[in-house]
JSON list of C-alpha atoms in Angstrom, two decimals:
[
{"chain": "X", "resi": 2, "resn": "ILE", "atom": "CA", "xyz": [-3.05, -16.12, 11.64]},
{"chain": "X", "resi": 3, "resn": "GLY", "atom": "CA", "xyz": [-5.44, -15.09, 14.40]},
{"chain": "X", "resi": 4, "resn": "LYS", "atom": "CA", "xyz": [-8.43, -17.00, 13.12]},
{"chain": "X", "resi": 5, "resn": "GLN", "atom": "CA", "xyz": [-10.46, -17.31, 16.30]},
{"chain": "X", "resi": 6, "resn": "GLY", "atom": "CA", "xyz": [-8.05, -15.93, 18.87]},
{"chain": "X", "resi": 7, "resn": "SER", "atom": "CA", "xyz": [-4.75, -14.10, 18.66]},
{"chain": "X", "resi": 8, "resn": "GLY", "atom": "CA", "xyz": [-1.76, -15.09, 16.60]},
{"chain": "X", "resi": 9, "resn": "THR", "atom": "CA", "xyz": [1.59, -13.66, 15.54]},
{"chain": "X", "resi": 10, "resn": "PHE", "atom": "CA", "xyz": [4.02, -14.94, 12.93]},
{"chain": "X", "resi": 11, "resn": "ASN", "atom": "CA", "xyz": [7.53, -13.45, 12.87]},
{"chain": "X", "resi": 12, "resn": "GLN", "atom": "CA", "xyz": [9.63, -14.01, 9.79]},
{"chain": "X", "resi": 13, "resn": "SER", "atom": "CA", "xyz": [13.25, -12.88, 9.99]},
{"chain": "X", "resi": 14, "resn": "GLY", "atom": "CA", "xyz": [14.74, -15.04, 7.24]},
{"chain": "X", "resi": 15, "resn": "GLY", "atom": "CA", "xyz": [14.21, -17.96, 4.90]},
{"chain": "X", "resi": 16, "resn": "THR", "atom": "CA", "xyz": [11.35, -18.40, 2.45]},
{"chain": "X", "resi": 17, "resn": "ASN", "atom": "CA", "xyz": [7.69, -18.77, 3.38]},
{"chain": "X", "resi": 18, "resn": "THR", "atom": "CA", "xyz": [5.76, -20.01, 0.37]},
{"chain": "X", "resi": 19, "resn": "ILE", "atom": "CA", "xyz": [2.01, -20.27, 0.75]},
{"chain": "X", "resi": 20, "resn": "SER", "atom": "CA", "xyz": [-0.03, -21.93, -2.03]},
{"chain": "X", "resi": 21, "resn": "ASP", "atom": "CA", "xyz": [-3.36, -20.38, -1.03]},
{"chain": "X", "resi": 22, "resn": "ALA", "atom": "CA", "xyz": [-4.25, -17.02, 0.46]},
{"chain": "X", "resi": 23, "resn": "LEU", "atom": "CA", "xyz": [-2.64, -15.97, 3.75]},
{"chain": "X", "resi": 24, "resn": "THR", "atom": "CA", "xyz": [-5.35, -14.57, 6.00]},
{"chain": "X", "resi": 25, "resn": "ILE", "atom": "CA", "xyz": [-4.41, -12.34, 8.93]},
{"chain": "X", "resi": 26, "resn": "GLN", "atom": "CA", "xyz": [-7.20, -11.94, 11.52]},
{"chain": "X", "resi": 27, "resn": "THR", "atom": "CA", "xyz": [-10.16, -13.89, 10.20]},
{"chain": "X", "resi": 28, "resn": "TYR", "atom": "CA", "xyz": [-13.00, -12.99, 12.54]},
{"chain": "X", "resi": 29, "resn": "ASP", "atom": "CA", "xyz": [-14.04, -9.94, 14.52]},
{"chain": "X", "resi": 30, "resn": "GLY", "atom": "CA", "xyz": [-12.73, -10.20, 18.02]},
{"chain": "X", "resi": 31, "resn": "SER", "atom": "CA", "xyz": [-9.62, -12.10, 16.97]},
{"chain": "X", "resi": 32, "resn": "SER", "atom": "CA", "xyz": [-6.24, -10.44, 16.35]},
{"chain": "X", "resi": 33, "resn": "GLY", "atom": "CA", "xyz": [-3.48, -11.41, 13.94]},
{"chain": "X", "resi": 34, "resn": "THR", "atom": "CA", "xyz": [-0.03, -10.03, 13.09]},
{"chain": "X", "resi": 35, "resn": "TYR", "atom": "CA", "xyz": [2.50, -10.97, 10.42]},
{"chain": "X", "resi": 36, "resn": "ASP", "atom": "CA", "xyz": [5.90, -9.36, 11.03]},
{"chain": "X", "resi": 37, "resn": "LEU", "atom": "CA", "xyz": [8.27, -9.58, 8.06]},
{"chain": "X", "resi": 38, "resn": "SER", "atom": "CA", "xyz": [11.77, -8.40, 8.92]},
{"chain": "X", "resi": 39, "resn": "GLY", "atom": "CA", "xyz": [13.79, -10.67, 6.61]},
{"chain": "X", "resi": 40, "resn": "GLY", "atom": "CA", "xyz": [13.51, -13.47, 4.09]},
{"chain": "X", "resi": 41, "resn": "THR", "atom": "CA", "xyz": [10.88, -13.84, 1.36]},
{"chain": "X", "resi": 42, "resn": "LEU", "atom": "CA", "xyz": [7.10, -14.16, 1.65]},
{"chain": "X", "resi": 43, "resn": "SER", "atom": "CA", "xyz": [5.31, -15.61, -1.39]},
{"chain": "X", "resi": 44, "resn": "ALA", "atom": "CA", "xyz": [1.55, -16.12, -1.53]},
{"chain": "X", "resi": 45, "resn": "PRO", "atom": "CA", "xyz": [-1.03, -15.43, -4.29]},
{"chain": "X", "resi": 46, "resn": "ALA", "atom": "CA", "xyz": [-2.91, -13.15, -1.86]},
{"chain": "X", "resi": 47, "resn": "ILE", "atom": "CA", "xyz": [-2.51, -11.70, 1.65]},
{"chain": "X", "resi": 48, "resn": "GLU", "atom": "CA", "xyz": [-5.92, -10.98, 3.11]},
{"chain": "X", "resi": 49, "resn": "ASN", "atom": "CA", "xyz": [-5.07, -8.57, 5.90]},
{"chain": "X", "resi": 50, "resn": "HIS", "atom": "CA", "xyz": [-7.77, -7.69, 8.47]},
{"chain": "X", "resi": 51, "resn": "GLY", "atom": "CA", "xyz": [-5.18, -7.39, 11.27]},
{"chain": "X", "resi": 52, "resn": "THR", "atom": "CA", "xyz": [-1.61, -6.09, 11.11]},
{"chain": "X", "resi": 53, "resn": "PHE", "atom": "CA", "xyz": [1.01, -6.72, 8.44]},
{"chain": "X", "resi": 54, "resn": "ILE", "atom": "CA", "xyz": [4.39, -5.24, 9.32]},
{"chain": "X", "resi": 55, "resn": "GLN", "atom": "CA", "xyz": [7.24, -5.05, 6.81]},
{"chain": "X", "resi": 56, "resn": "SER", "atom": "CA", "xyz": [10.53, -3.69, 8.10]},
{"chain": "X", "resi": 57, "resn": "GLY", "atom": "CA", "xyz": [12.69, -5.82, 5.78]},
{"chain": "X", "resi": 58, "resn": "GLY", "atom": "CA", "xyz": [12.55, -8.86, 3.57]},
{"chain": "X", "resi": 59, "resn": "ILE", "atom": "CA", "xyz": [10.76, -9.35, 0.31]},
{"chain": "X", "resi": 60, "resn": "VAL", "atom": "CA", "xyz": [7.11, -9.70, -0.66]},
{"chain": "X", "resi": 61, "resn": "SER", "atom": "CA", "xyz": [7.23, -11.61, -3.95]},
{"chain": "X", "resi": 62, "resn": "SER", "atom": "CA", "xyz": [5.83, -10.52, -7.28]},
{"chain": "X", "resi": 63, "resn": "GLY", "atom": "CA", "xyz": [2.54, -12.21, -7.99]},
{"chain": "X", "resi": 64, "resn": "THR", "atom": "CA", "xyz": [1.38, -11.48, -4.42]},
{"chain": "X", "resi": 65, "resn": "THR", "atom": "CA", "xyz": [-1.57, -9.11, -3.85]},
{"chain": "X", "resi": 66, "resn": "LEU", "atom": "CA", "xyz": [-1.85, -7.51, -0.39]},
{"chain": "X", "resi": 67, "resn": "ASN", "atom": "CA", "xyz": [-5.56, -6.83, 0.13]},
{"chain": "X", "resi": 68, "resn": "ASN", "atom": "CA", "xyz": [-5.28, -4.45, 3.07]},
{"chain": "X", "resi": 69, "resn": "ARG", "atom": "CA", "xyz": [-8.36, -3.97, 5.20]},
{"chain": "X", "resi": 70, "resn": "GLY", "atom": "CA", "xyz": [-6.33, -3.73, 8.41]},
{"chain": "X", "resi": 71, "resn": "THR", "atom": "CA", "xyz": [-3.03, -2.00, 9.14]},
{"chain": "X", "resi": 72, "resn": "PHE", "atom": "CA", "xyz": [-0.06, -2.25, 6.79]},
{"chain": "X", "resi": 73, "resn": "SER", "atom": "CA", "xyz": [2.99, -0.82, 8.61]},
{"chain": "X", "resi": 74, "resn": "PHE", "atom": "CA", "xyz": [5.91, -0.29, 6.21]},
{"chain": "X", "resi": 75, "resn": "SER", "atom": "CA", "xyz": [9.39, 0.87, 7.16]},
{"chain": "X", "resi": 76, "resn": "GLY", "atom": "CA", "xyz": [11.67, -1.09, 4.77]},
{"chain": "X", "resi": 77, "resn": "GLY", "atom": "CA", "xyz": [12.19, -4.10, 2.58]},
{"chain": "X", "resi": 78, "resn": "THR", "atom": "CA", "xyz": [11.14, -4.86, -0.97]},
{"chain": "X", "resi": 79, "resn": "PHE", "atom": "CA", "xyz": [7.52, -5.06, -2.03]},
{"chain": "X", "resi": 80, "resn": "HIS", "atom": "CA", "xyz": [7.26, -6.62, -5.48]},
{"chain": "X", "resi": 81, "resn": "GLY", "atom": "CA", "xyz": [3.52, -7.36, -5.25]},
{"chain": "X", "resi": 82, "resn": "HIS", "atom": "CA", "xyz": [0.32, -5.45, -5.89]},
{"chain": "X", "resi": 83, "resn": "LEU", "atom": "CA", "xyz": [-1.04, -3.32, -3.01]},
{"chain": "X", "resi": 84, "resn": "HIS", "atom": "CA", "xyz": [-4.81, -2.91, -2.78]},
{"chain": "X", "resi": 85, "resn": "LEU", "atom": "CA", "xyz": [-5.90, -0.46, -0.10]},
{"chain": "X", "resi": 86, "resn": "HIS", "atom": "CA", "xyz": [-9.49, -1.25, 0.74]},
{"chain": "X", "resi": 87, "resn": "ASP", "atom": "CA", "xyz": [-11.98, 0.97, 2.57]},
{"chain": "X", "resi": 88, "resn": "GLN", "atom": "CA", "xyz": [-11.18, 1.04, 6.33]},
{"chain": "X", "resi": 89, "resn": "GLY", "atom": "CA", "xyz": [-7.60, -0.18, 5.74]},
{"chain": "X", "resi": 90, "resn": "TYR", "atom": "CA", "xyz": [-4.60, 1.86, 6.92]},
{"chain": "X", "resi": 91, "resn": "LEU", "atom": "CA", "xyz": [-1.13, 2.24, 5.48]},
{"chain": "X", "resi": 92, "resn": "SER", "atom": "CA", "xyz": [1.49, 3.58, 7.92]},
{"chain": "X", "resi": 93, "resn": "MET", "atom": "CA", "xyz": [4.88, 4.49, 6.50]},
{"chain": "X", "resi": 94, "resn": "ALA", "atom": "CA", "xyz": [7.95, 5.39, 8.56]},
{"chain": "X", "resi": 95, "resn": "SER", "atom": "CA", "xyz": [9.51, 8.78, 7.90]},
{"chain": "X", "resi": 96, "resn": "GLY", "atom": "CA", "xyz": [12.20, 8.52, 5.26]},
{"chain": "X", "resi": 97, "resn": "SER", "atom": "CA", "xyz": [10.85, 5.26, 3.85]},
{"chain": "X", "resi": 98, "resn": "THR", "atom": "CA", "xyz": [10.24, 4.46, 0.19]},
{"chain": "X", "resi": 99, "resn": "LEU", "atom": "CA", "xyz": [7.57, 1.95, -0.71]},
{"chain": "X", "resi": 100, "resn": "THR", "atom": "CA", "xyz": [7.88, 0.68, -4.28]},
{"chain": "X", "resi": 101, "resn": "ALA", "atom": "CA", "xyz": [4.95, -1.52, -5.31]},
{"chain": "X", "resi": 102, "resn": "GLY", "atom": "CA", "xyz": [6.29, -3.55, -8.24]},
{"chain": "X", "resi": 103, "resn": "GLY", "atom": "CA", "xyz": [2.79, -4.75, -9.10]},
{"chain": "X", "resi": 104, "resn": "GLY", "atom": "CA", "xyz": [1.11, -1.38, -8.77]},
{"chain": "X", "resi": 105, "resn": "ILE", "atom": "CA", "xyz": [-1.39, 0.09, -6.31]},
{"chain": "X", "resi": 106, "resn": "THR", "atom": "CA", "xyz": [-5.18, 0.28, -6.22]},
{"chain": "X", "resi": 107, "resn": "ASN", "atom": "CA", "xyz": [-6.55, 2.73, -3.67]},
{"chain": "X", "resi": 108, "resn": "ASP", "atom": "CA", "xyz": [-10.18, 2.46, -2.55]},
{"chain": "X", "resi": 109, "resn": "ASP", "atom": "CA", "xyz": [-9.49, 4.12, 0.80]},
{"chain": "X", "resi": 110, "resn": "THR", "atom": "CA", "xyz": [-8.64, 7.47, 2.33]},
{"chain": "X", "resi": 111, "resn": "TRP", "atom": "CA", "xyz": [-4.85, 7.53, 2.17]},
{"chain": "X", "resi": 112, "resn": "SER", "atom": "CA", "xyz": [-2.28, 10.10, 3.29]},
{"chain": "X", "resi": 113, "resn": "ILE", "atom": "CA", "xyz": [1.27, 10.10, 1.93]},
{"chain": "X", "resi": 114, "resn": "TYR", "atom": "CA", "xyz": [3.01, 12.33, 4.45]},
{"chain": "X", "resi": 115, "resn": "SER", "atom": "CA", "xyz": [6.09, 14.52, 3.93]},
{"chain": "X", "resi": 116, "resn": "GLY", "atom": "CA", "xyz": [9.32, 12.52, 4.02]},
{"chain": "X", "resi": 117, "resn": "ARG", "atom": "CA", "xyz": [7.67, 9.40, 2.48]},
{"chain": "X", "resi": 118, "resn": "THR", "atom": "CA", "xyz": [7.93, 8.20, -1.10]},
{"chain": "X", "resi": 119, "resn": "VAL", "atom": "CA", "xyz": [5.54, 5.84, -2.86]},
{"chain": "X", "resi": 120, "resn": "ASN", "atom": "CA", "xyz": [6.38, 4.39, -6.28]},
{"chain": "X", "resi": 121, "resn": "ALA", "atom": "CA", "xyz": [3.77, 2.52, -8.27]},
{"chain": "X", "resi": 122, "resn": "ASN", "atom": "CA", "xyz": [5.44, 0.41, -10.95]},
{"chain": "X", "resi": 123, "resn": "GLY", "atom": "CA", "xyz": [3.93, -2.08, -13.41]},
{"chain": "X", "resi": 124, "resn": "PRO", "atom": "CA", "xyz": [0.26, -1.16, -13.84]},
{"chain": "X", "resi": 125, "resn": "GLY", "atom": "CA", "xyz": [0.84, 1.98, -11.78]},
{"chain": "X", "resi": 126, "resn": "LEU", "atom": "CA", "xyz": [-1.66, 3.62, -9.44]},
{"chain": "X", "resi": 127, "resn": "VAL", "atom": "CA", "xyz": [-5.42, 3.73, -9.73]},
{"chain": "X", "resi": 128, "resn": "ASN", "atom": "CA", "xyz": [-6.97, 6.05, -7.13]},
{"chain": "X", "resi": 129, "resn": "ASN", "atom": "CA", "xyz": [-10.71, 5.45, -6.75]},
{"chain": "X", "resi": 130, "resn": "ASN", "atom": "CA", "xyz": [-11.21, 7.29, -3.48]},
{"chain": "X", "resi": 131, "resn": "TYR", "atom": "CA", "xyz": [-9.04, 9.93, -1.75]},
{"chain": "X", "resi": 132, "resn": "ILE", "atom": "CA", "xyz": [-5.30, 10.65, -1.52]},
{"chain": "X", "resi": 133, "resn": "SER", "atom": "CA", "xyz": [-3.76, 13.46, 0.49]},
{"chain": "X", "resi": 134, "resn": "LEU", "atom": "CA", "xyz": [-0.20, 13.91, -0.81]},
{"chain": "X", "resi": 135, "resn": "GLN", "atom": "CA", "xyz": [2.47, 15.86, 1.04]},
{"chain": "X", "resi": 136, "resn": "GLY", "atom": "CA", "xyz": [5.38, 13.53, 0.17]},
{"chain": "X", "resi": 137, "resn": "GLU", "atom": "CA", "xyz": [6.29, 12.04, -3.22]},
{"chain": "X", "resi": 138, "resn": "LEU", "atom": "CA", "xyz": [4.22, 9.87, -5.53]},
{"chain": "X", "resi": 139, "resn": "GLY", "atom": "CA", "xyz": [5.76, 8.40, -8.66]},
{"chain": "X", "resi": 140, "resn": "GLY", "atom": "CA", "xyz": [7.01, 5.24, -10.29]},
{"chain": "X", "resi": 141, "resn": "SER", "atom": "CA", "xyz": [7.32, 3.68, -13.72]},
{"chain": "X", "resi": 142, "resn": "GLY", "atom": "CA", "xyz": [3.58, 2.93, -14.08]},
{"chain": "X", "resi": 143, "resn": "PRO", "atom": "CA", "xyz": [0.83, 5.36, -15.06]},
{"chain": "X", "resi": 144, "resn": "LEU", "atom": "CA", "xyz": [-0.85, 7.42, -12.28]},
{"chain": "X", "resi": 145, "resn": "LEU", "atom": "CA", "xyz": [-4.64, 7.58, -12.68]},
{"chain": "X", "resi": 146, "resn": "ASN", "atom": "CA", "xyz": [-6.89, 9.65, -10.44]},
{"chain": "X", "resi": 147, "resn": "ASN", "atom": "CA", "xyz": [-10.57, 8.61, -10.55]},
{"chain": "X", "resi": 148, "resn": "GLY", "atom": "CA", "xyz": [-11.36, 9.99, -7.08]},
{"chain": "X", "resi": 149, "resn": "ARG", "atom": "CA", "xyz": [-10.09, 12.99, -5.17]},
{"chain": "X", "resi": 150, "resn": "MET", "atom": "CA", "xyz": [-6.50, 14.07, -4.74]},
{"chain": "X", "resi": 151, "resn": "LEU", "atom": "CA", "xyz": [-5.31, 16.91, -2.56]},
{"chain": "X", "resi": 152, "resn": "ALA", "atom": "CA", "xyz": [-1.64, 17.47, -3.35]},
{"chain": "X", "resi": 153, "resn": "SER", "atom": "CA", "xyz": [1.50, 19.29, -2.31]},
{"chain": "X", "resi": 154, "resn": "GLY", "atom": "CA", "xyz": [4.96, 17.71, -2.53]},
{"chain": "X", "resi": 155, "resn": "THR", "atom": "CA", "xyz": [5.96, 15.92, -5.71]},
{"chain": "X", "resi": 156, "resn": "ILE", "atom": "CA", "xyz": [4.29, 13.90, -8.42]},
{"chain": "X", "resi": 157, "resn": "SER", "atom": "CA", "xyz": [6.96, 12.24, -10.47]},
{"chain": "X", "resi": 158, "resn": "GLY", "atom": "CA", "xyz": [7.29, 9.18, -12.69]},
{"chain": "X", "resi": 159, "resn": "SER", "atom": "CA", "xyz": [7.64, 8.14, -16.25]},
{"chain": "X", "resi": 160, "resn": "SER", "atom": "CA", "xyz": [4.23, 6.93, -17.56]},
{"chain": "X", "resi": 161, "resn": "GLY", "atom": "CA", "xyz": [1.96, 9.93, -17.20]},
{"chain": "X", "resi": 162, "resn": "PHE", "atom": "CA", "xyz": [-0.57, 11.32, -14.73]},
{"chain": "X", "resi": 163, "resn": "THR", "atom": "CA", "xyz": [-4.22, 11.38, -15.74]},
{"chain": "X", "resi": 164, "resn": "ASN", "atom": "CA", "xyz": [-6.88, 13.18, -13.69]},
{"chain": "X", "resi": 165, "resn": "ASN", "atom": "CA", "xyz": [-10.45, 12.02, -14.36]},
{"chain": "X", "resi": 166, "resn": "ALA", "atom": "CA", "xyz": [-12.04, 13.45, -11.26]},
{"chain": "X", "resi": 167, "resn": "PHE", "atom": "CA", "xyz": [-11.05, 16.05, -8.61]},
{"chain": "X", "resi": 168, "resn": "PHE", "atom": "CA", "xyz": [-7.51, 17.33, -8.18]},
{"chain": "X", "resi": 169, "resn": "GLU", "atom": "CA", "xyz": [-6.62, 20.23, -5.89]},
{"chain": "X", "resi": 170, "resn": "GLN", "atom": "CA", "xyz": [-3.19, 21.74, -5.23]},
{"chain": "X", "resi": 171, "resn": "SER", "atom": "CA", "xyz": [-2.84, 22.42, -1.47]},
{"chain": "X", "resi": 172, "resn": "GLY", "atom": "CA", "xyz": [0.64, 23.91, -1.33]},
{"chain": "X", "resi": 173, "resn": "ASP", "atom": "CA", "xyz": [3.93, 23.83, -3.18]},
{"chain": "X", "resi": 174, "resn": "LEU", "atom": "CA", "xyz": [3.61, 21.11, -5.78]},
{"chain": "X", "resi": 175, "resn": "THR", "atom": "CA", "xyz": [6.17, 19.84, -8.32]},
{"chain": "X", "resi": 176, "resn": "ILE", "atom": "CA", "xyz": [4.94, 17.68, -11.20]},
{"chain": "X", "resi": 177, "resn": "SER", "atom": "CA", "xyz": [7.73, 16.03, -13.12]},
{"chain": "X", "resi": 178, "resn": "ASN", "atom": "CA", "xyz": [6.02, 13.03, -14.71]},
{"chain": "X", "resi": 179, "resn": "SER", "atom": "CA", "xyz": [7.57, 12.51, -18.14]},
{"chain": "X", "resi": 180, "resn": "GLY", "atom": "CA", "xyz": [4.83, 10.24, -19.56]}
]
């Protein structure tokens, strides 16, 4: 979508099954947007260099979203794995809960603002760069910090929190991870 120009794909229902990687915005100077508001999207990988919007619908398990562009999340079900690459951006609507059924890998600078909840299930969360937490981070998978984490808000979950690098409390912080 948006290989050498601009392109937008709006999915409001049905099933979109892609046997290869879905690429959003292939080349510099092009623009691409995938807007998922309903239905099911299934692909082995989503290579996002443009804009991926999820306000509803389902991203299937077995799908990896490699985000190097903008991932705008306000609702729906995300069963896949989320990989936040350097220079990617995750925008979450206030009051939203993003549950990544296939876990999360963070290689970016990522802020989880107050009023937002992120749950990393399955293999959990691996932070290799920087997370600023003011909201809630949890899930059923293990939480592993190999980078830098500046935290207030809540760290919850059921599979443990391991800090192998730099962790700093920046305000009121509740840790209730039972692992």
